[in-house]
Amino acid sequence: MDRQIRRLGIALIVLFVMLFAQINYIQVFAAEDLINNPANARRLIIQQFEVDRGDILARDGTVLATSVPTEGELKFLRRYPERDLTATATGYSSLIYGNADLEKSYDPYLSARDESLIPVTLIDQILGRPKRGATVVTTIDPKLQEIAEKALGNAAGAVAAIDPRSGDVLALVSVPSYDPSDLSSHNPKEIRRTWDQLNKDKDKPLLSKANEELYPPGSTFKLITATAALENGYSRSSRWPNPPELDLPLTTNTLQNFGGTHCAGGASSISLEQAFTESCNVTFAEIGLKLGAKRLLEQARAYGFDQDVPFDVPFEEGHFPEVAHFEEADPLLAFAAVGQDDVSSNPLQMALVASAIANGGVMPRPRLVTEVRAPEGGVLKSFGPAAHSTAMSPKTAADMTRMMISVVNGGTGTSAQIPGIQVAGKTGTAQHGDGENPHAWFVSFAPAEKPEIAVAVVVFDGGDLGSEATGGAVAAPIARDVIEAALR
């Protein structure tokens, strides 16, 4: 009798191992061949929607994406409770057009195809319940996201907010946006109609303005130019000639300050800090020409421009031209030093610049996901904070902070002031085409003495102020609202 029981036990163990090996083979090793077989297309679509796809959560547990059961052939329907508010993070999961953003980058976990979920899937199959995906937990603060969107109002633009200590992306807002639920419908006609409308829209709502596209940063790029000056032997008190306009080399053209003003009340010279506070184009063009293209390029790259900065969703890092773009003493370098010419960036990149200054010179790696949880709740994988690069020395970071405080306390960024909270910031007003209204920028962090949040804002075409827009008048109040909400 004992021998029979032992044989039966061994047989059951062998069958269990064979079953486990078969599931492992199908899900891992043969999965790609099965997926690419045209004969399996319809069956695979049905199988895909038999999975209870995992949730995507905000940092506070708010559900950003979830699957709900249906009575149809496709057993689960993807829904996005926050609709267009958090589409920049979640992306979409579509029957026809596949996945985007977190739905794409974490698809192996969400769809239960990752190796780590094989034991859970096996148990689900034994118990006869739907296959369940893992939960992805993000760093997004939905309340801050809502405040940033409300602060933008009807204006097209974007906001990125980061905790400079950890690199956690607290808000990533793009206006206009879209509702991912419209693309996750089970109605092919509805999906295609929505897709066509979104792709025909000249404002390209499917692309996040906060992290996927690039724009001239205007005077916010003076953060990089000023850092390069401080890192190469100049100080906040270094004096520079202060003409009302700059005669550019190799051309009869000149470069002027914003509005044609003469900085420092018309004095013959001006300090680096005063030029930064007043955002003097002439001075920073002089600085750029003096430093040369190589040093500016090196500093931009130290801040992550043109580098592969890891991020959980698509990220177009800022761009600064190669040295070959500039001939010796080329006037284009003067414009590049003030954030024009072929220089481009976006709010996420500029929030990282602010974070590096706020963090004593160390630029954090941006983080959008903190952990992946198993369907039963245990942590499958966690992602800790990490540094991406050292952008400057601690002394330079301290000097940059002092100059950014000066901008908010008595310069072009006074609209960002918050009673009881010292804000550090830099304004920008960026030209981007003949006859076009300028983009308005503001890059900031607070509290300046112990930073907890860095915020970058861009408002396209000057918002309601149009041609009269400045970064201080249009973008700074938006950053102020986001900072105050985060800290209060």
Coordinates of C-alpha atoms in Angstrom, one line a residue, residues 8-476:
L8 CA 1.1 7.9 -7.1
G9 CA 2.9 10.8 -5.3
I10 CA 5.9 10.6 -7.7
A11 CA 3.5 10.5 -10.7
L12 CA 1.7 13.5 -9.4
I13 CA 4.9 15.4 -8.9
V14 CA 6.1 14.5 -12.4
L15 CA 2.8 15.6 -13.9
F16 CA 3.0 18.9 -11.9
V17 CA 6.6 19.5 -13.2
M18 CA 5.5 18.8 -16.8
L19 CA 2.5 21.1 -16.4
F20 CA 4.7 23.9 -15.0
A21 CA 7.3 23.4 -17.7
Q22 CA 4.7 23.5 -20.5
I23 CA 3.2 26.7 -19.1
N24 CA 6.7 28.2 -18.7
Y25 CA 7.5 27.2 -22.3
I26 CA 4.3 28.6 -23.8
Q27 CA 4.4 31.9 -21.8
V28 CA 8.1 32.6 -22.1
F29 CA 10.0 30.7 -24.8
A30 CA 7.3 30.1 -27.4
A31 CA 5.3 33.3 -26.8
E32 CA 6.8 35.4 -29.6
D33 CA 6.4 32.7 -32.2
L34 CA 2.8 32.2 -31.2
I35 CA 2.0 35.9 -31.2
N36 CA 3.5 36.4 -34.7
N37 CA 1.6 33.5 -36.3
P38 CA -1.3 35.2 -38.3
A39 CA -3.6 32.2 -37.8
N40 CA -3.6 33.0 -34.1
A41 CA -4.5 36.7 -34.4
R42 CA -8.2 36.5 -33.4
R43 CA -7.7 33.9 -30.7
L44 CA -4.8 35.9 -29.3
I45 CA -6.9 39.0 -29.1
I46 CA -9.5 37.1 -27.2
Q47 CA -6.9 35.7 -24.9
Q48 CA -5.4 39.1 -24.4
F49 CA -8.7 40.4 -23.1
E50 CA -9.3 37.3 -20.9
V51 CA -6.5 38.8 -18.7
D52 CA -7.5 40.9 -15.7
R53 CA -4.9 43.5 -16.6
G54 CA -3.2 45.0 -13.6
D55 CA -4.0 48.4 -12.2
I56 CA -1.8 51.5 -12.5
L57 CA -2.0 53.5 -9.3
A58 CA -1.0 57.0 -8.1
R59 CA 1.3 57.4 -5.1
D60 CA -1.7 57.8 -2.8
G61 CA -3.5 54.7 -4.2
T62 CA -5.8 56.6 -6.6
V63 CA -6.6 54.3 -9.5
L64 CA -5.3 55.7 -12.8
A65 CA -6.0 52.6 -14.9
T66 CA -8.0 49.4 -14.2
S67 CA -9.8 46.6 -16.0
V68 CA -13.5 45.9 -15.5
P69 CA -15.3 42.7 -16.4
T70 CA -17.8 42.6 -19.3
E71 CA -20.4 40.2 -20.6
G72 CA -18.9 40.3 -24.1
E73 CA -16.5 38.0 -25.9
L74 CA -13.7 40.3 -24.7
K75 CA -13.9 39.6 -21.0
F76 CA -12.2 42.8 -19.7
L77 CA -12.4 46.4 -20.6
R78 CA -9.6 48.9 -19.8
R79 CA -10.8 52.1 -18.1
Y80 CA -9.0 55.3 -16.9
P81 CA -10.9 56.9 -14.0
E82 CA -8.9 60.1 -14.1
R83 CA -9.5 60.4 -17.9
D84 CA -7.3 63.0 -19.6
L85 CA -5.7 64.2 -16.4
T86 CA -3.1 61.4 -16.1
A87 CA -2.8 60.3 -19.8
T88 CA 0.7 61.6 -19.9
A89 CA 1.7 58.8 -17.5
T90 CA -0.6 55.9 -18.1
G91 CA -0.9 56.1 -21.9
Y92 CA -3.5 53.8 -23.4
S93 CA -4.1 50.1 -24.0
S94 CA -5.9 49.7 -27.3
L95 CA -7.5 46.7 -29.1
I96 CA -6.2 48.1 -32.4
Y97 CA -3.3 50.4 -31.7
G98 CA -1.5 48.6 -28.9
N99 CA -0.1 50.2 -25.9
A100 CA 1.7 53.5 -25.0
D101 CA 3.6 55.0 -22.1
L102 CA 3.3 53.0 -18.9
E103 CA 0.8 50.6 -20.5
K104 CA 3.6 49.8 -22.9
S105 CA 6.8 49.9 -20.8
Y106 CA 5.2 47.8 -18.0
D107 CA 3.1 45.6 -20.3
P108 CA 4.9 42.3 -19.3
Y109 CA 3.8 42.9 -15.7
L110 CA 0.4 44.4 -16.4
S111 CA -0.5 41.5 -18.8
A112 CA 0.9 38.8 -16.5
R113 CA 3.5 37.7 -19.0
D114 CA 6.6 38.4 -16.9
E115 CA 8.4 35.3 -15.5
S116 CA 7.9 36.5 -12.0
L117 CA 4.1 36.0 -12.4
I118 CA 4.2 32.4 -13.6
P119 CA 3.5 30.9 -10.1
V120 CA 0.5 33.2 -9.7
T121 CA -0.8 32.4 -13.2
L122 CA -0.5 28.7 -12.4
I123 CA -2.5 29.0 -9.3
D124 CA -5.1 31.1 -11.1
Q125 CA -5.4 28.4 -13.8
I126 CA -5.7 25.6 -11.2
L127 CA -8.5 27.5 -9.4
G128 CA -10.2 28.3 -12.6
R129 CA -10.1 32.1 -12.3
P130 CA -9.0 34.8 -14.8
K131 CA -5.3 35.4 -15.3
R132 CA -4.3 38.5 -13.3
G133 CA -1.7 41.1 -14.0
A134 CA 0.5 42.9 -11.6
T135 CA -0.1 46.4 -10.2
V136 CA 2.2 49.3 -11.1
V137 CA 2.6 52.1 -8.5
T138 CA 3.6 55.5 -9.7
T139 CA 5.0 58.7 -8.1
I140 CA 2.2 60.8 -9.5
D141 CA 0.3 63.0 -7.1
P142 CA -3.2 63.3 -8.6
K143 CA -4.2 66.4 -6.6
L144 CA -1.0 68.2 -7.7
Q145 CA -1.7 67.1 -11.2
E146 CA -5.2 68.6 -11.0
I147 CA -3.9 71.8 -9.6
A148 CA -1.3 72.2 -12.3
E149 CA -4.0 71.5 -15.0
K150 CA -6.3 74.0 -13.4
A151 CA -3.5 76.6 -13.2
L152 CA -2.9 76.3 -16.9
G153 CA -6.5 76.9 -17.6
N154 CA -7.4 77.2 -21.2
A155 CA -3.8 77.8 -22.3
A156 CA -1.9 75.1 -24.2
G157 CA 1.2 74.2 -22.3
A158 CA 2.8 71.8 -19.9
V159 CA 4.0 71.4 -16.3
A160 CA 6.5 69.0 -14.8
A161 CA 7.0 68.8 -11.0
I162 CA 9.8 66.7 -9.4
D163 CA 11.0 66.0 -5.9
P164 CA 14.7 67.0 -6.4
R165 CA 15.8 64.7 -3.6
S166 CA 14.5 61.4 -5.1
G167 CA 13.7 62.3 -8.7
D168 CA 10.1 61.4 -8.1
V169 CA 7.9 62.9 -10.8
L170 CA 5.0 64.4 -8.9
A171 CA 3.1 65.9 -11.8
L172 CA 3.4 65.6 -15.5
V173 CA 0.7 67.7 -17.2
S174 CA 0.2 68.4 -20.9
V175 CA -2.6 70.5 -22.3
P176 CA -4.4 69.6 -24.5
S177 CA -4.6 65.9 -23.6
Y178 CA -6.9 63.0 -24.4
D179 CA -9.0 60.4 -22.6
P180 CA -7.3 57.0 -23.0
S181 CA -10.7 55.3 -22.3
D182 CA -11.8 56.3 -25.8
L183 CA -9.0 54.3 -27.3
S184 CA -9.6 51.3 -25.1
S185 CA -13.2 50.7 -26.3
H186 CA -14.2 47.3 -27.7
N187 CA -15.8 49.1 -30.6
P188 CA -13.3 49.2 -33.6
K189 CA -15.2 51.9 -35.4
E190 CA -15.2 54.1 -32.3
I191 CA -11.5 53.5 -31.7
R192 CA -10.5 54.4 -35.3
R193 CA -12.7 57.5 -35.3
T194 CA -11.0 58.7 -32.0
W195 CA -7.6 57.8 -33.3
D196 CA -8.1 59.8 -36.6
Q197 CA -9.4 62.8 -34.7
L198 CA -6.5 62.9 -32.3
N199 CA -3.9 62.5 -35.1
K200 CA -5.5 65.2 -37.2
D201 CA -5.5 67.7 -34.3
K202 CA -2.7 70.2 -35.0
D203 CA -2.0 70.4 -31.3
K204 CA -1.0 66.7 -31.2
P205 CA -2.7 65.7 -27.9
L206 CA -1.3 62.2 -28.1
L207 CA 2.2 63.6 -27.5
S208 CA 3.0 64.9 -24.0
K209 CA 4.2 68.5 -24.2
A210 CA 5.9 67.9 -20.8
N211 CA 8.3 65.2 -21.9
E212 CA 7.9 64.1 -25.6
E213 CA 8.4 67.3 -27.6
L214 CA 11.0 70.1 -27.6
Y215 CA 10.7 73.9 -27.7
P216 CA 13.1 76.8 -27.4
P217 CA 13.7 77.4 -23.7
G218 CA 14.5 81.1 -24.0
S219 CA 16.1 82.7 -21.0
T220 CA 15.6 79.7 -18.8
F221 CA 18.7 78.3 -20.6
K222 CA 20.6 81.0 -18.8
L223 CA 20.6 78.6 -15.9
I224 CA 23.0 76.4 -18.0
T225 CA 25.0 79.4 -19.3
A226 CA 25.4 80.8 -15.8
T227 CA 26.4 77.4 -14.4
A228 CA 29.1 77.1 -17.1
A229 CA 30.4 80.5 -16.2
L230 CA 30.6 79.7 -12.5
E231 CA 32.2 76.3 -13.3
N232 CA 34.9 78.0 -15.4
G233 CA 36.3 80.6 -13.1
Y234 CA 33.8 83.4 -13.0
S235 CA 31.8 84.4 -9.9
R236 CA 28.5 86.0 -9.1
S237 CA 30.3 89.3 -8.8
S238 CA 32.2 89.1 -12.1
R239 CA 31.7 92.3 -14.1
W240 CA 30.7 92.3 -17.7
P241 CA 30.4 95.2 -20.3
N242 CA 26.8 96.5 -20.4
P243 CA 26.1 98.0 -23.8
P244 CA 22.4 98.6 -24.8
E245 CA 22.9 96.1 -27.6
L246 CA 25.6 93.7 -28.7
D247 CA 27.3 94.0 -32.1
L248 CA 27.6 90.4 -33.2
P249 CA 30.8 89.1 -34.9
L250 CA 30.8 88.3 -38.6
T251 CA 27.6 90.1 -39.3
T252 CA 26.0 93.5 -39.2
N253 CA 23.2 92.2 -36.9
T254 CA 22.9 93.0 -33.2
L255 CA 21.4 91.3 -30.2
Q256 CA 19.2 93.2 -27.8
N257 CA 17.8 92.7 -24.3
F258 CA 14.1 91.8 -24.1
G259 CA 12.0 94.9 -25.0
G260 CA 15.1 96.7 -26.1
T261 CA 15.9 97.8 -22.5
H262 CA 19.3 98.8 -21.1
C263 CA 20.1 96.7 -18.0
A264 CA 21.5 98.0 -14.7
G265 CA 20.0 101.4 -15.3
G266 CA 22.4 102.1 -18.2
A267 CA 25.6 101.5 -16.2
S268 CA 28.7 100.7 -18.2
S269 CA 29.2 97.3 -16.5
I270 CA 27.1 94.7 -14.8
S271 CA 27.7 91.8 -12.5
L272 CA 26.8 88.2 -13.4
E273 CA 24.2 88.1 -10.6
Q274 CA 22.5 91.3 -11.6
A275 CA 22.4 90.3 -15.3
F276 CA 20.8 87.0 -14.2
T277 CA 18.3 88.8 -12.0
E278 CA 17.3 91.1 -14.8
S279 CA 17.7 88.4 -17.5
C280 CA 20.0 90.5 -19.7
N281 CA 20.4 88.9 -23.1
V282 CA 23.4 91.1 -24.0
T283 CA 25.4 90.0 -21.0
F284 CA 24.6 86.3 -21.5
A285 CA 25.4 86.5 -25.1
E286 CA 28.8 88.0 -24.2
I287 CA 29.3 85.2 -21.6
G288 CA 28.5 82.6 -24.3
L289 CA 30.9 84.0 -26.8
K290 CA 33.6 84.2 -24.1
L291 CA 33.1 80.6 -22.9
G292 CA 32.8 79.1 -26.3
A293 CA 30.6 76.4 -27.7
K294 CA 32.6 73.5 -26.2
R295 CA 32.1 74.6 -22.6
L296 CA 28.4 75.4 -23.1
L297 CA 27.9 72.0 -24.8
E298 CA 29.7 70.2 -21.9
Q299 CA 27.6 72.0 -19.4
A300 CA 24.3 71.3 -21.2
R301 CA 25.3 67.6 -21.4
A302 CA 26.1 67.5 -17.7
Y303 CA 22.5 68.6 -17.2
G304 CA 21.2 65.7 -19.4
F305 CA 20.9 67.5 -22.7
D306 CA 21.4 65.1 -25.6
Q307 CA 22.0 62.2 -23.2
D308 CA 20.0 59.0 -22.7
V309 CA 18.3 59.8 -19.4
P310 CA 16.4 56.7 -18.3
F311 CA 12.7 57.3 -17.8
D312 CA 9.6 55.0 -17.6
V313 CA 7.9 56.7 -20.6
P314 CA 9.2 58.3 -23.7
F315 CA 11.4 61.3 -23.0
E316 CA 13.0 63.7 -25.5
E317 CA 16.0 65.2 -23.6
G318 CA 16.9 68.8 -24.3
H319 CA 19.1 69.6 -27.3
F320 CA 22.2 71.8 -27.7
P321 CA 24.0 71.9 -31.0
E322 CA 27.4 70.2 -31.6
V323 CA 30.4 72.5 -31.7
A324 CA 30.6 72.1 -35.4
H325 CA 27.3 74.0 -35.6
F326 CA 29.1 77.1 -34.6
E327 CA 32.0 78.6 -36.5
E328 CA 34.6 80.5 -34.5
A329 CA 32.9 83.5 -32.9
D330 CA 29.8 82.6 -34.8
P331 CA 26.9 84.9 -33.9
L332 CA 24.7 81.9 -33.5
L333 CA 26.5 81.0 -30.3
A334 CA 25.4 84.3 -28.8
F335 CA 21.8 83.4 -29.5
A336 CA 22.3 79.8 -28.2
A337 CA 23.6 81.2 -24.9
V338 CA 20.3 82.8 -24.3
G339 CA 18.2 79.8 -25.3
Q340 CA 17.5 80.6 -28.9
D341 CA 19.0 79.4 -32.2
D342 CA 18.8 75.5 -32.3
V343 CA 18.5 75.1 -28.5
S344 CA 15.4 73.2 -27.4
S345 CA 14.0 71.7 -24.2
N346 CA 10.8 70.7 -22.4
P347 CA 9.5 71.0 -18.8
L348 CA 10.7 67.7 -17.6
Q349 CA 14.3 68.5 -18.8
M350 CA 14.2 71.9 -17.2
A351 CA 12.7 70.5 -14.0
L352 CA 15.7 68.2 -13.9
V353 CA 18.0 71.3 -14.3
A354 CA 16.3 72.9 -11.3
S355 CA 16.5 69.7 -9.4
A356 CA 20.3 69.5 -9.9
I357 CA 20.8 73.0 -8.5
A358 CA 18.4 72.3 -5.7
N359 CA 20.2 69.0 -4.9
G360 CA 23.6 70.5 -4.5
G361 CA 24.8 69.8 -8.0
V362 CA 23.6 66.2 -8.4
M363 CA 20.9 65.7 -11.0
P364 CA 18.5 62.8 -10.0
R365 CA 17.3 60.2 -12.4
P366 CA 13.6 60.9 -13.0
R367 CA 11.4 58.2 -11.5
L368 CA 7.8 57.6 -12.4
V369 CA 7.3 54.1 -10.9
T370 CA 8.3 53.0 -7.4
E371 CA 7.2 49.4 -7.4
V372 CA 5.4 46.6 -9.1
R373 CA 3.0 44.5 -6.9
A374 CA 1.8 41.0 -7.3
P375 CA -2.0 40.5 -7.6
E376 CA -2.0 39.2 -4.0
G377 CA -0.2 42.4 -2.8
G378 CA 3.4 41.4 -2.4
V379 CA 6.2 43.5 -4.0
L380 CA 7.6 41.9 -7.1
K381 CA 10.0 44.6 -7.9
S382 CA 10.9 48.0 -6.4
F383 CA 12.8 51.0 -8.0
G384 CA 14.8 53.2 -5.6
P385 CA 16.0 56.7 -6.2
A386 CA 19.2 57.2 -8.1
A387 CA 21.5 59.9 -9.3
H388 CA 22.0 60.5 -13.0
S389 CA 24.9 62.9 -13.1
T390 CA 26.9 65.5 -11.3
A391 CA 26.0 68.7 -13.1
M392 CA 28.2 71.1 -11.0
S393 CA 30.0 71.6 -7.8
P394 CA 28.2 72.2 -4.5
K395 CA 29.6 75.7 -4.4
T396 CA 28.2 76.5 -7.9
A397 CA 24.8 75.0 -6.9
A398 CA 24.8 77.3 -3.9
D399 CA 25.7 80.4 -6.0
M400 CA 23.0 79.4 -8.6
T401 CA 20.5 79.1 -5.8
R402 CA 21.3 82.6 -4.5
M403 CA 20.9 84.1 -8.0
M404 CA 17.6 82.3 -8.6
I405 CA 16.3 83.7 -5.2
S406 CA 17.3 87.1 -6.4
V407 CA 15.1 86.6 -9.6
V408 CA 12.1 85.9 -7.4
N409 CA 12.7 88.4 -4.7
G410 CA 13.5 91.4 -6.9
G411 CA 13.9 90.4 -10.5
T412 CA 11.8 89.1 -13.4
G413 CA 10.1 86.4 -11.3
T414 CA 8.4 88.3 -8.5
S415 CA 5.0 86.8 -9.5
A416 CA 6.3 83.4 -8.1
Q417 CA 6.6 84.8 -4.5
I418 CA 4.8 82.9 -1.8
P419 CA 4.5 84.4 1.7
G420 CA 6.5 82.3 4.2
I421 CA 8.2 80.2 1.5
Q422 CA 11.4 81.2 -0.3
V423 CA 11.1 80.3 -4.0
A424 CA 14.1 80.2 -6.4
G425 CA 13.4 80.6 -10.0
K426 CA 14.2 81.7 -13.6
T427 CA 12.0 83.2 -16.2
G428 CA 12.1 82.7 -19.9
T429 CA 10.3 84.3 -22.9
A430 CA 11.2 82.3 -26.0
Q431 CA 10.8 83.4 -29.7
H432 CA 9.9 80.5 -31.9
G433 CA 9.0 81.8 -35.4
D434 CA 8.3 85.0 -37.3
G435 CA 5.0 86.5 -36.4
E436 CA 4.4 84.0 -33.6
N437 CA 3.7 85.0 -30.0
P438 CA 6.5 83.9 -27.6
H439 CA 6.4 80.9 -25.3
A440 CA 6.4 81.8 -21.6
W441 CA 8.6 79.7 -19.3
F442 CA 9.3 79.5 -15.6
V443 CA 11.8 77.1 -13.9
S444 CA 11.9 76.9 -10.1
F445 CA 12.3 75.1 -6.8
A446 CA 11.3 75.6 -3.2
P447 CA 11.8 76.0 -0.3
A448 CA 15.1 77.4 -1.5
E449 CA 16.9 76.6 1.8
K450 CA 15.7 73.0 1.8
P451 CA 14.1 72.1 -1.5
E452 CA 11.2 69.7 -1.7
I453 CA 9.8 70.4 -5.1
A454 CA 11.1 71.6 -8.5
V455 CA 8.6 72.9 -11.1
A456 CA 9.0 73.8 -14.7
V457 CA 6.2 75.4 -16.7
V458 CA 5.8 76.4 -20.4
V459 CA 2.8 78.2 -21.8
F460 CA 2.6 78.2 -25.6
D461 CA 2.2 81.4 -27.6
G462 CA 2.0 83.5 -24.5
G463 CA -1.4 82.2 -23.4
D464 CA -4.0 84.9 -22.9
L465 CA -1.4 87.7 -23.0
G466 CA -0.2 86.7 -26.5
S467 CA 2.6 89.0 -27.9
E468 CA 2.8 90.8 -24.5
A469 CA 3.5 87.6 -22.6
T470 CA 6.6 87.1 -20.4
G471 CA 7.6 84.1 -18.4
G472 CA 7.3 86.2 -15.2
A473 CA 3.7 87.3 -16.0
V474 CA 2.3 84.1 -17.4
A475 CA 4.3 81.0 -16.3
A476 CA 5.6 82.1 -12.9

